[in-house]
Coordinates of C-alpha atoms in Angstrom, one line a residue:
M1 CA 2.0 -3.6 -20.6
S2 CA 3.3 -1.4 -17.9
K3 CA 7.0 -0.7 -17.4
I4 CA 8.1 0.2 -13.9
K5 CA 10.9 -0.4 -11.4
D6 CA 9.5 -3.2 -9.2
I7 CA 5.9 -4.3 -8.6
A8 CA 6.9 -5.5 -5.1
L9 CA 7.1 -1.9 -4.0
A10 CA 3.3 -1.5 -4.3
P11 CA 2.4 -1.8 -0.6
S12 CA 4.5 1.2 0.3
G13 CA 3.0 3.2 -2.5
E14 CA -0.5 2.2 -1.5
L15 CA 0.0 3.6 2.0
K16 CA 1.0 7.0 0.5
I17 CA -2.0 7.1 -1.9
D18 CA -4.3 6.1 0.9
W19 CA -3.0 9.0 3.0
V20 CA -3.8 11.4 0.2
K21 CA -7.3 10.0 -0.2
R22 CA -8.0 10.5 3.5
N23 CA -6.7 14.1 3.4
C24 CA -8.1 15.3 0.1
P25 CA -11.9 15.6 0.6
L26 CA -12.5 17.3 -2.7
L27 CA -10.9 14.6 -4.8
R28 CA -12.6 12.0 -2.6
T29 CA -15.9 13.5 -3.3
L30 CA -15.2 13.6 -7.0
E31 CA -14.2 10.0 -7.0
G32 CA -17.5 9.0 -5.5
E33 CA -19.4 11.1 -8.1
F34 CA -17.4 9.9 -11.0
A35 CA -17.9 6.3 -10.0
V36 CA -21.6 6.8 -10.4
E37 CA -21.8 9.2 -13.4
K38 CA -18.8 7.8 -15.4
P39 CA -18.1 11.1 -17.2
F40 CA -15.0 9.7 -18.9
A41 CA -16.4 6.4 -20.1
G42 CA -14.9 5.4 -23.4
L43 CA -12.1 8.0 -23.2
R44 CA -8.3 7.3 -23.1
I45 CA -6.3 9.8 -21.0
A46 CA -2.6 10.2 -21.2
L47 CA -1.0 11.8 -18.1
S48 CA 2.6 13.1 -17.8
V49 CA 3.1 14.5 -14.3
H50 CA 5.4 14.4 -11.3
L51 CA 4.5 10.9 -10.4
E52 CA 3.9 10.9 -6.6
A53 CA 1.0 10.1 -4.3
K54 CA -1.2 13.2 -5.0
T55 CA -1.1 12.8 -8.7
A56 CA -1.5 9.0 -8.4
Y57 CA -4.8 9.5 -6.5
L58 CA -5.8 11.9 -9.3
C59 CA -5.2 9.1 -11.7
R60 CA -7.5 6.8 -9.7
V61 CA -10.2 9.5 -9.6
L62 CA -10.1 9.8 -13.3
A63 CA -10.2 6.0 -13.7
A64 CA -13.2 5.9 -11.4
G65 CA -14.9 8.1 -13.9
G66 CA -14.5 5.4 -16.6
A67 CA -11.2 6.6 -18.2
E68 CA -8.6 4.3 -19.5
M69 CA -5.4 5.8 -17.9
Y70 CA -1.9 5.7 -19.4
I71 CA 0.6 7.3 -17.1
T72 CA 4.2 8.4 -17.3
G73 CA 6.5 10.7 -15.1
S74 CA 7.3 14.2 -16.3
N75 CA 10.6 14.2 -14.4
P76 CA 12.7 11.0 -13.8
L77 CA 14.1 12.6 -10.6
S78 CA 10.6 13.0 -9.0
T79 CA 9.0 9.7 -9.9
Q80 CA 8.3 7.6 -6.9
D81 CA 8.7 3.9 -7.8
D82 CA 6.5 2.6 -5.0
V83 CA 3.6 4.8 -6.1
A84 CA 4.0 3.7 -9.7
A85 CA 3.9 0.1 -8.5
A86 CA 0.7 0.7 -6.5
L87 CA -1.0 2.1 -9.6
V88 CA 0.0 -0.9 -11.7
Q89 CA -1.2 -3.2 -8.9
G90 CA -4.5 -1.4 -9.1
G91 CA -4.9 -2.1 -12.8
L92 CA -3.6 1.1 -14.4
E93 CA -1.0 1.3 -17.1
V94 CA 2.2 3.1 -16.0
F95 CA 5.5 3.7 -17.8
A96 CA 7.9 5.4 -15.4
A97 CA 10.9 4.8 -13.2
Y98 CA 13.1 7.0 -11.0
G99 CA 16.4 7.9 -12.5
C100 CA 15.7 6.5 -15.9
T101 CA 18.0 7.4 -18.8
E102 CA 17.0 9.9 -21.5
A103 CA 16.3 7.1 -23.9
E104 CA 14.2 5.3 -21.4
Y105 CA 12.3 8.5 -20.6
E106 CA 11.5 9.1 -24.3
A107 CA 10.5 5.5 -24.7
N108 CA 8.0 5.8 -21.8
I109 CA 6.4 8.9 -23.4
R110 CA 6.1 7.1 -26.7
A111 CA 4.6 4.0 -25.0
V112 CA 1.9 6.3 -23.5
L113 CA 1.2 8.2 -26.8
A114 CA 1.0 4.9 -28.7
H115 CA -2.5 4.3 -27.2
D116 CA -4.0 7.1 -29.3
C117 CA -5.4 8.9 -26.2
N118 CA -8.3 11.4 -26.5
I119 CA -7.0 13.7 -23.7
I120 CA -3.4 14.5 -22.9
I121 CA -2.6 16.1 -19.5
D122 CA 0.9 17.3 -18.6
D123 CA 2.4 19.6 -16.0
G124 CA 4.0 22.1 -18.4
W125 CA 7.1 20.1 -19.3
Q126 CA 9.4 22.2 -21.4
C127 CA 12.9 22.5 -22.6
A128 CA 13.6 26.1 -23.7
G129 CA 17.4 26.1 -24.2
N130 CA 19.6 26.6 -21.2
G131 CA 18.0 25.0 -18.2
G132 CA 14.3 25.2 -19.0
G133 CA 11.6 23.0 -17.5
D134 CA 12.4 19.6 -16.1
D135 CA 14.8 18.6 -18.8
M136 CA 18.3 18.9 -17.4
S137 CA 20.0 18.0 -20.7
S138 CA 20.4 21.6 -21.7
T139 CA 21.6 23.0 -18.3
G140 CA 25.1 24.4 -17.7
E141 CA 25.4 27.9 -19.2
W142 CA 22.3 29.3 -17.4
L143 CA 21.3 31.9 -19.9
P144 CA 17.8 33.3 -20.2
D145 CA 15.4 32.0 -22.9
Q146 CA 15.3 34.9 -25.4
T147 CA 11.8 34.0 -26.5
K148 CA 10.5 34.6 -23.0
F149 CA 12.9 37.2 -21.7
P150 CA 14.6 39.1 -24.6
D151 CA 15.9 41.6 -22.0
L152 CA 15.9 40.0 -18.6
A153 CA 17.8 43.0 -17.0
A154 CA 15.1 45.4 -18.2
F155 CA 12.4 43.0 -16.9
S156 CA 14.0 42.9 -13.5
E157 CA 14.2 46.7 -13.4
R158 CA 10.6 47.1 -14.4
C159 CA 9.6 44.7 -11.6
G160 CA 11.6 46.8 -9.1
E161 CA 9.5 49.8 -10.1
Y162 CA 6.5 48.0 -8.6
G163 CA 8.3 47.0 -5.5
V164 CA 8.8 43.4 -6.7
E165 CA 12.2 41.7 -6.6
C166 CA 13.3 39.0 -9.0
L167 CA 15.1 35.7 -8.2
L168 CA 16.1 33.1 -10.7
W169 CA 16.0 29.3 -10.2
V170 CA 19.3 27.5 -10.7
G171 CA 19.7 23.7 -10.7
L172 CA 23.1 24.2 -9.3
P173 CA 25.0 20.9 -9.8
F174 CA 23.7 19.9 -13.3
V175 CA 25.5 20.1 -16.6
G176 CA 23.4 18.8 -19.6
K177 CA 25.1 17.0 -22.4
K178 CA 23.3 19.2 -24.9
C179 CA 25.4 22.1 -23.4
A180 CA 28.5 20.7 -25.1
A181 CA 30.9 23.5 -24.3
V182 CA 30.4 23.3 -20.6
Y183 CA 30.1 19.6 -20.6
E184 CA 33.4 19.1 -22.3
K185 CA 35.1 21.7 -20.1
F186 CA 34.4 19.6 -17.0
R187 CA 34.7 16.1 -18.5
G188 CA 36.1 13.8 -15.9
K189 CA 35.0 16.1 -13.0
Y190 CA 31.5 14.7 -12.4
L191 CA 30.1 12.6 -9.6
L192 CA 27.5 11.0 -11.8
E193 CA 26.8 10.8 -15.5
N194 CA 23.8 9.4 -17.5
D195 CA 22.6 9.8 -21.0
S196 CA 21.1 13.2 -20.4
F197 CA 23.2 15.1 -17.8
A198 CA 26.0 15.0 -15.3
I199 CA 26.4 16.2 -11.7
L200 CA 29.5 18.3 -11.0
D201 CA 31.9 17.3 -8.3
P202 CA 32.6 20.3 -6.0
R203 CA 35.8 18.8 -4.7
F204 CA 37.5 20.3 -7.8
P205 CA 38.4 24.0 -7.2
E206 CA 37.7 24.8 -10.9
V207 CA 34.2 23.4 -10.5
R208 CA 33.5 25.7 -7.5
R209 CA 34.9 28.7 -9.3
H210 CA 32.6 28.0 -12.2
L211 CA 29.5 27.7 -10.1
V212 CA 30.3 30.8 -8.0
G213 CA 30.9 32.6 -11.3
V214 CA 27.5 31.5 -12.7
C215 CA 25.8 32.8 -9.6
R216 CA 27.7 36.1 -9.5
R217 CA 27.0 36.7 -13.2
L218 CA 23.3 36.1 -12.9
V219 CA 22.8 38.4 -10.0
S220 CA 25.1 41.1 -11.4
D221 CA 24.1 41.1 -15.1
Y222 CA 20.4 41.0 -14.6
G223 CA 19.9 43.1 -11.4
L224 CA 18.5 40.2 -9.4
A225 CA 17.7 40.2 -5.7
G226 CA 19.1 36.7 -5.4
L227 CA 18.8 33.1 -6.5
K228 CA 16.8 29.9 -5.8
L229 CA 19.5 27.2 -5.6
D230 CA 18.0 23.8 -6.2
F231 CA 19.0 20.2 -6.3
I232 CA 21.8 20.6 -3.8
D233 CA 20.7 17.3 -2.3
Q234 CA 21.8 15.6 -5.6
V235 CA 25.4 16.2 -4.6
H236 CA 26.0 12.9 -2.8
L237 CA 27.6 9.5 -3.2
L238 CA 24.8 7.4 -1.6
G239 CA 24.5 4.2 -3.6
R240 CA 27.2 5.5 -6.0
K241 CA 30.9 4.6 -6.5
D242 CA 33.2 7.5 -5.7
P243 CA 35.0 8.4 -8.9
M244 CA 38.0 9.6 -6.7
G245 CA 40.6 7.0 -6.1
E246 CA 41.7 6.1 -2.6
E247 CA 45.3 7.3 -3.2
D248 CA 45.0 9.8 -6.1
A249 CA 42.7 12.8 -5.6
A250 CA 43.3 13.7 -9.3
G251 CA 43.1 17.5 -8.9
R252 CA 40.6 17.6 -6.1
D253 CA 41.6 19.8 -3.1
F254 CA 39.1 18.1 -0.8
R255 CA 38.6 14.4 -0.2
S256 CA 35.4 15.0 1.7
L257 CA 32.4 15.7 -0.5
E258 CA 30.4 17.3 2.3
T259 CA 33.3 19.7 3.2
A260 CA 33.7 20.7 -0.4
L261 CA 29.9 21.3 -0.8
D262 CA 30.0 23.4 2.4
R263 CA 32.9 25.4 0.9
L264 CA 31.0 25.9 -2.4
L265 CA 27.9 27.2 -0.6
D266 CA 30.0 29.5 1.6
D267 CA 31.8 30.9 -1.4
I268 CA 28.5 31.6 -3.2
H269 CA 27.0 33.3 -0.2
S270 CA 30.1 35.5 0.3
E271 CA 30.4 36.4 -3.3
L272 CA 26.7 37.4 -3.6
Y273 CA 26.8 39.2 -0.3
R274 CA 29.6 41.4 -1.8
L275 CA 27.4 42.3 -4.7
R276 CA 24.5 43.3 -2.4
S277 CA 24.2 43.0 1.3
D278 CA 20.5 42.2 1.2
V279 CA 20.9 39.3 -1.3
L280 CA 18.3 36.6 -1.1
I281 CA 19.3 32.9 -1.3
E282 CA 16.6 30.3 -1.2
F283 CA 17.0 26.6 -0.5
R284 CA 14.3 24.0 -0.7
Q285 CA 13.1 21.3 1.7
F286 CA 14.5 18.6 2.2
Y287 CA 18.1 19.9 2.1
S288 CA 17.5 22.3 5.0
G289 CA 19.3 21.0 8.0
P290 CA 21.0 23.1 10.7
S291 CA 24.4 23.1 9.0
I292 CA 23.3 24.2 5.6
R293 CA 21.0 27.0 6.8
Q294 CA 24.0 29.3 7.4
H295 CA 24.3 29.6 3.6
C296 CA 20.7 30.8 2.9
N297 CA 18.0 33.1 4.3
I298 CA 14.9 31.6 2.7
L299 CA 13.7 28.0 2.9
R300 CA 10.8 26.9 0.7
A301 CA 8.5 23.9 1.3
Q302 CA 9.1 20.9 -0.9
D303 CA 6.9 20.8 -4.0
C304 CA 3.2 20.4 -3.1
P305 CA 1.4 22.8 -5.4
G306 CA -2.3 23.3 -4.5
D307 CA -2.1 20.8 -1.6
E308 CA -3.2 22.6 1.5
F309 CA -2.4 19.8 3.9
Q310 CA 1.1 19.2 2.7
N311 CA 1.8 23.0 2.5
R312 CA 0.7 23.2 6.2
M313 CA 2.8 20.2 7.2
R314 CA 5.9 21.3 5.4
T315 CA 5.9 25.0 6.3
V316 CA 5.2 24.1 10.0
D317 CA 8.0 21.5 9.9
L318 CA 10.4 24.1 8.6
R319 CA 9.3 26.8 11.1
L320 CA 9.9 24.4 13.9
T321 CA 13.4 23.4 12.8
A322 CA 14.7 26.4 10.8
A323 CA 14.2 29.5 13.0
P324 CA 15.0 32.3 12.4
T325 CA 15.2 31.6 8.6
A326 CA 12.3 32.9 6.6
V327 CA 9.9 30.1 5.4
H328 CA 8.0 30.2 2.1
A329 CA 5.1 28.0 1.2
D330 CA 4.9 26.2 -2.1
M331 CA 2.5 27.3 -4.8
M332 CA -1.1 27.9 -4.1
T333 CA -3.3 27.4 -7.1
W334 CA -7.0 27.0 -7.8
H335 CA -9.6 26.8 -10.5
P336 CA -10.9 30.2 -11.8
A337 CA -14.4 29.2 -10.7
E338 CA -13.3 28.0 -7.2
K339 CA -15.4 29.3 -4.3
V340 CA -13.9 31.9 -2.0
P341 CA -14.1 29.8 1.3
V342 CA -12.1 27.0 -0.4
I343 CA -9.4 29.5 -1.5
L344 CA -9.2 31.1 1.9
R345 CA -8.8 27.8 3.6
Q346 CA -5.9 27.0 1.3
L347 CA -4.3 30.3 2.2
L348 CA -4.9 29.8 5.9
N349 CA -3.0 26.5 5.8
T350 CA 0.1 28.6 5.0
L351 CA -0.7 31.2 7.7
F352 CA 2.7 30.9 9.5
S353 CA 4.8 31.3 6.4
V354 CA 5.2 33.6 3.4
P355 CA 2.5 32.6 0.9
Q356 CA 3.2 31.9 -2.8
I357 CA 0.0 32.7 -4.7
S358 CA 0.4 31.4 -8.2
V359 CA -2.7 32.4 -10.2
R360 CA -3.4 35.1 -12.7
L361 CA -4.9 37.7 -10.5
A362 CA -5.9 39.9 -13.4
D363 CA -8.3 37.1 -14.5
A364 CA -9.7 36.5 -11.0
P365 CA -13.3 37.4 -10.2
E366 CA -13.9 40.5 -8.1
E367 CA -15.0 38.5 -5.0
V368 CA -11.7 36.5 -5.2
R369 CA -9.6 39.6 -5.4
R370 CA -11.5 41.1 -2.5
A371 CA -10.9 38.0 -0.4
L372 CA -7.2 38.0 -1.2
T373 CA -6.9 41.7 -0.3
G374 CA -8.7 41.0 3.0
Y375 CA -6.4 38.0 3.8
L376 CA -3.2 39.8 2.9
K377 CA -4.2 42.9 5.0
F378 CA -4.9 40.5 7.9
T379 CA -1.5 38.8 7.6
E380 CA 0.2 42.1 7.2
E381 CA -1.2 43.4 10.5
Y382 CA -0.2 40.2 12.2
R383 CA 3.1 39.9 10.4
E384 CA 5.4 40.2 13.4
L385 CA 3.5 37.6 15.5
L386 CA 3.0 35.2 12.6
L387 CA 6.5 35.1 11.3
K388 CA 8.7 36.0 14.3
G389 CA 6.7 34.5 17.2
R390 CA 7.6 31.3 19.0
L391 CA 5.8 28.6 17.1
S392 CA 4.1 25.6 18.8
A393 CA 2.4 22.7 17.0
S394 CA 1.5 19.2 18.1
H395 CA 0.2 15.9 16.6
P396 CA 2.1 15.9 13.3
E397 CA 0.4 12.5 12.7
H398 CA -2.9 14.5 12.3
C399 CA -1.3 17.2 10.1
Y400 CA -0.9 19.7 13.0
P401 CA -4.6 20.3 13.9
V402 CA -3.7 23.3 16.0
V403 CA -0.8 25.7 15.5
S404 CA 0.0 28.8 17.6
S405 CA 2.6 31.6 17.7
T406 CA 3.5 33.7 20.7
L407 CA 5.3 37.0 20.9
G408 CA 5.5 38.7 24.2
D409 CA 2.0 38.5 25.8
E410 CA 0.2 38.1 22.5
M411 CA -0.8 34.8 20.9
L412 CA -2.3 33.7 17.6
I413 CA -3.9 30.3 17.4
A414 CA -5.0 28.6 14.1
V415 CA -7.5 25.8 14.4
Y416 CA -7.4 23.4 11.4
A417 CA -9.5 20.4 12.5
D418 CA -13.0 19.9 14.1
G419 CA -13.4 19.1 17.7
Q420 CA -10.4 20.9 19.1
V421 CA -10.7 22.6 22.5
I422 CA -8.4 25.6 22.7
E423 CA -7.1 26.7 26.1
P424 CA -4.9 29.8 25.9
P425 CA -2.4 30.0 28.8
R426 CA -2.8 32.5 31.6
G427 CA -1.2 35.9 31.7
L428 CA -1.7 36.8 28.0
G429 CA -2.8 40.3 27.1
C430 CA -4.7 39.2 24.1
V431 CA -5.3 36.1 21.9
V432 CA -6.4 35.8 18.3
V433 CA -8.2 32.6 17.4
V434 CA -8.4 31.8 13.6
N435 CA -11.0 29.3 12.5
A436 CA -9.1 27.6 9.5
S437 CA -11.4 24.5 9.6
W438 CA -14.4 23.7 7.4
R439 CA -16.8 24.0 10.4
D440 CA -18.2 27.1 11.8
G441 CA -17.5 27.6 15.5
V442 CA -14.5 27.0 17.8
F443 CA -14.4 25.5 21.3
L444 CA -12.6 27.4 23.9
R445 CA -11.7 26.7 27.5
V446 CA -11.3 30.0 29.4
Q447 CA -9.9 30.3 32.9
S448 CA -11.3 33.8 33.6
S449 CA -13.8 36.1 32.0
V450 CA -12.9 37.3 28.5
A451 CA -14.3 39.8 26.1
V452 CA -14.6 38.4 22.6
K453 CA -14.9 40.2 19.3
I454 CA -15.7 38.1 16.3
F455 CA -14.6 39.1 12.8
D456 CA -14.8 37.8 9.3
I457 CA -11.6 37.6 7.2
F458 CA -12.4 41.0 5.8
G459 CA -12.1 42.6 9.2
S460 CA -15.9 43.2 9.6
L461 CA -17.0 43.0 13.2
L462 CA -19.8 40.4 13.4
R463 CA -20.5 40.4 17.2
E464 CA -19.2 41.1 20.6
E465 CA -19.6 38.8 23.6
T466 CA -18.3 38.2 27.1
F467 CA -17.6 34.6 28.3
S468 CA -17.3 33.4 31.9
P469 CA -14.9 30.6 32.8
G470 CA -15.5 27.2 31.4
I471 CA -15.7 25.5 28.0
R472 CA -17.5 27.6 25.5
E473 CA -18.2 27.5 21.8
I474 CA -17.4 30.8 20.1
A475 CA -19.4 31.4 16.9
V476 CA -16.4 32.1 14.7
P477 CA -17.3 31.4 11.1
S478 CA -15.0 29.2 9.0
T479 CA -12.1 31.5 7.8
G480 CA -13.0 34.1 10.4
Y481 CA -11.3 34.9 13.6
A482 CA -11.9 36.1 17.2
L483 CA -10.1 38.6 19.3
L484 CA -10.0 37.7 23.0
T485 CA -8.9 40.1 25.8
P486 CA -9.3 40.0 29.5
D487 CA -12.8 41.2 30.4
G488 CA -12.6 44.9 31.1
A489 CA -9.2 45.4 29.6
D490 CA -9.0 48.5 27.5
R491 CA -6.6 46.9 24.9
H492 CA -6.8 45.9 21.3
F493 CA -4.4 43.6 19.6
I494 CA -4.9 45.3 16.3
S495 CA -6.3 48.7 15.3
E496 CA -10.0 48.8 14.8
R497 CA -10.8 48.5 11.1

């Protein structure tokens, strides 16, 4: 029998899963095929994943294929209780709840494994000593795993020889109870404690000194370019009783938690900047408001690996609200046998941000490497316009079907949905229109005669045409682009390839 937080939350979770179904055509297609072919009939599948709407729909797709599904969450801090309830409402077995204790977490895993499943799928959960994987019970010292990085400083130096900089991820406020020395050092100076870990209270000056020291040591000792500071949003009192008394601050030098957190982040930024003036500090959506941005220079989209729609939504959201901070996409991944057009469309969905390509390129087929080379050359030539232009996007309820960036008298427009009619404003010297949709062809309303050059993503010129005013369909292939200039203008937005 399932064990979740509250079955009454199911309607909310059902709306989330339905949104994923409508916006994930590949999974939707597989669900239809699996429902007929039943490839998993008679099999029991155990799934340990970040339990959210995308993975929930995957569970339903596998169930449509005939599998008996037994599901748990790989990280209690990412489990969405309403999604879990929707899966149970739909007849699947789920053992997961947000914020469960370590004992409850292990009990949920045992409950899934008790069904003697034929297939076990997990997301790479690990605990490799000090701060590994999703298990926060070992965090606190923030030392490298010697089995993976026996000499992290040498590894960082070797990366630098290839022009690659290293950043380390740090779950900033956590101290795990398995890290006994650090846990005991700060006993009584936590905002929250459970069976597995505690969250430090930055209102204590010694807590701030400790965290600043950790960040300084990591960057200094290992020759890092900077740090990815995560879980800052867990430093809060929402729904929690403040351990500080109304009269006695008990050693705290701030009564306001928000002010203390601001001071901590400011101290970290200042200390790291003294080590290297080009230090990189990355925060993650959703703790990326106007105030906190002064402490970082990179913002990354909230976790949505392999999800092109969410990557587009989240990177565009950040670009619209976080200028001029650099915006990074979340991981892009694909199956080794995936078709090139599918890979390119995933990349194009992060066109206005810095891509994070998380595949083993050495194992990729030649055609995939060629496509990635072409795409990265394309984005490098358009870099200033893509990353520093004034971004415009509308209809977030439709996942931003058209996004544009303007710099001076140059504009780049990306079209993500069918049926859009693009109308560039007057007075531009040149316009690039990228077809990031699944359909060949882009509709364009032109106000004066324009010369059009159509390219594929590799930069190969496919055709040249001239269009008179009116609504016209330009034969831009899916993942290709068109260069528009005023008819007769001797001007090119990019150098001829």
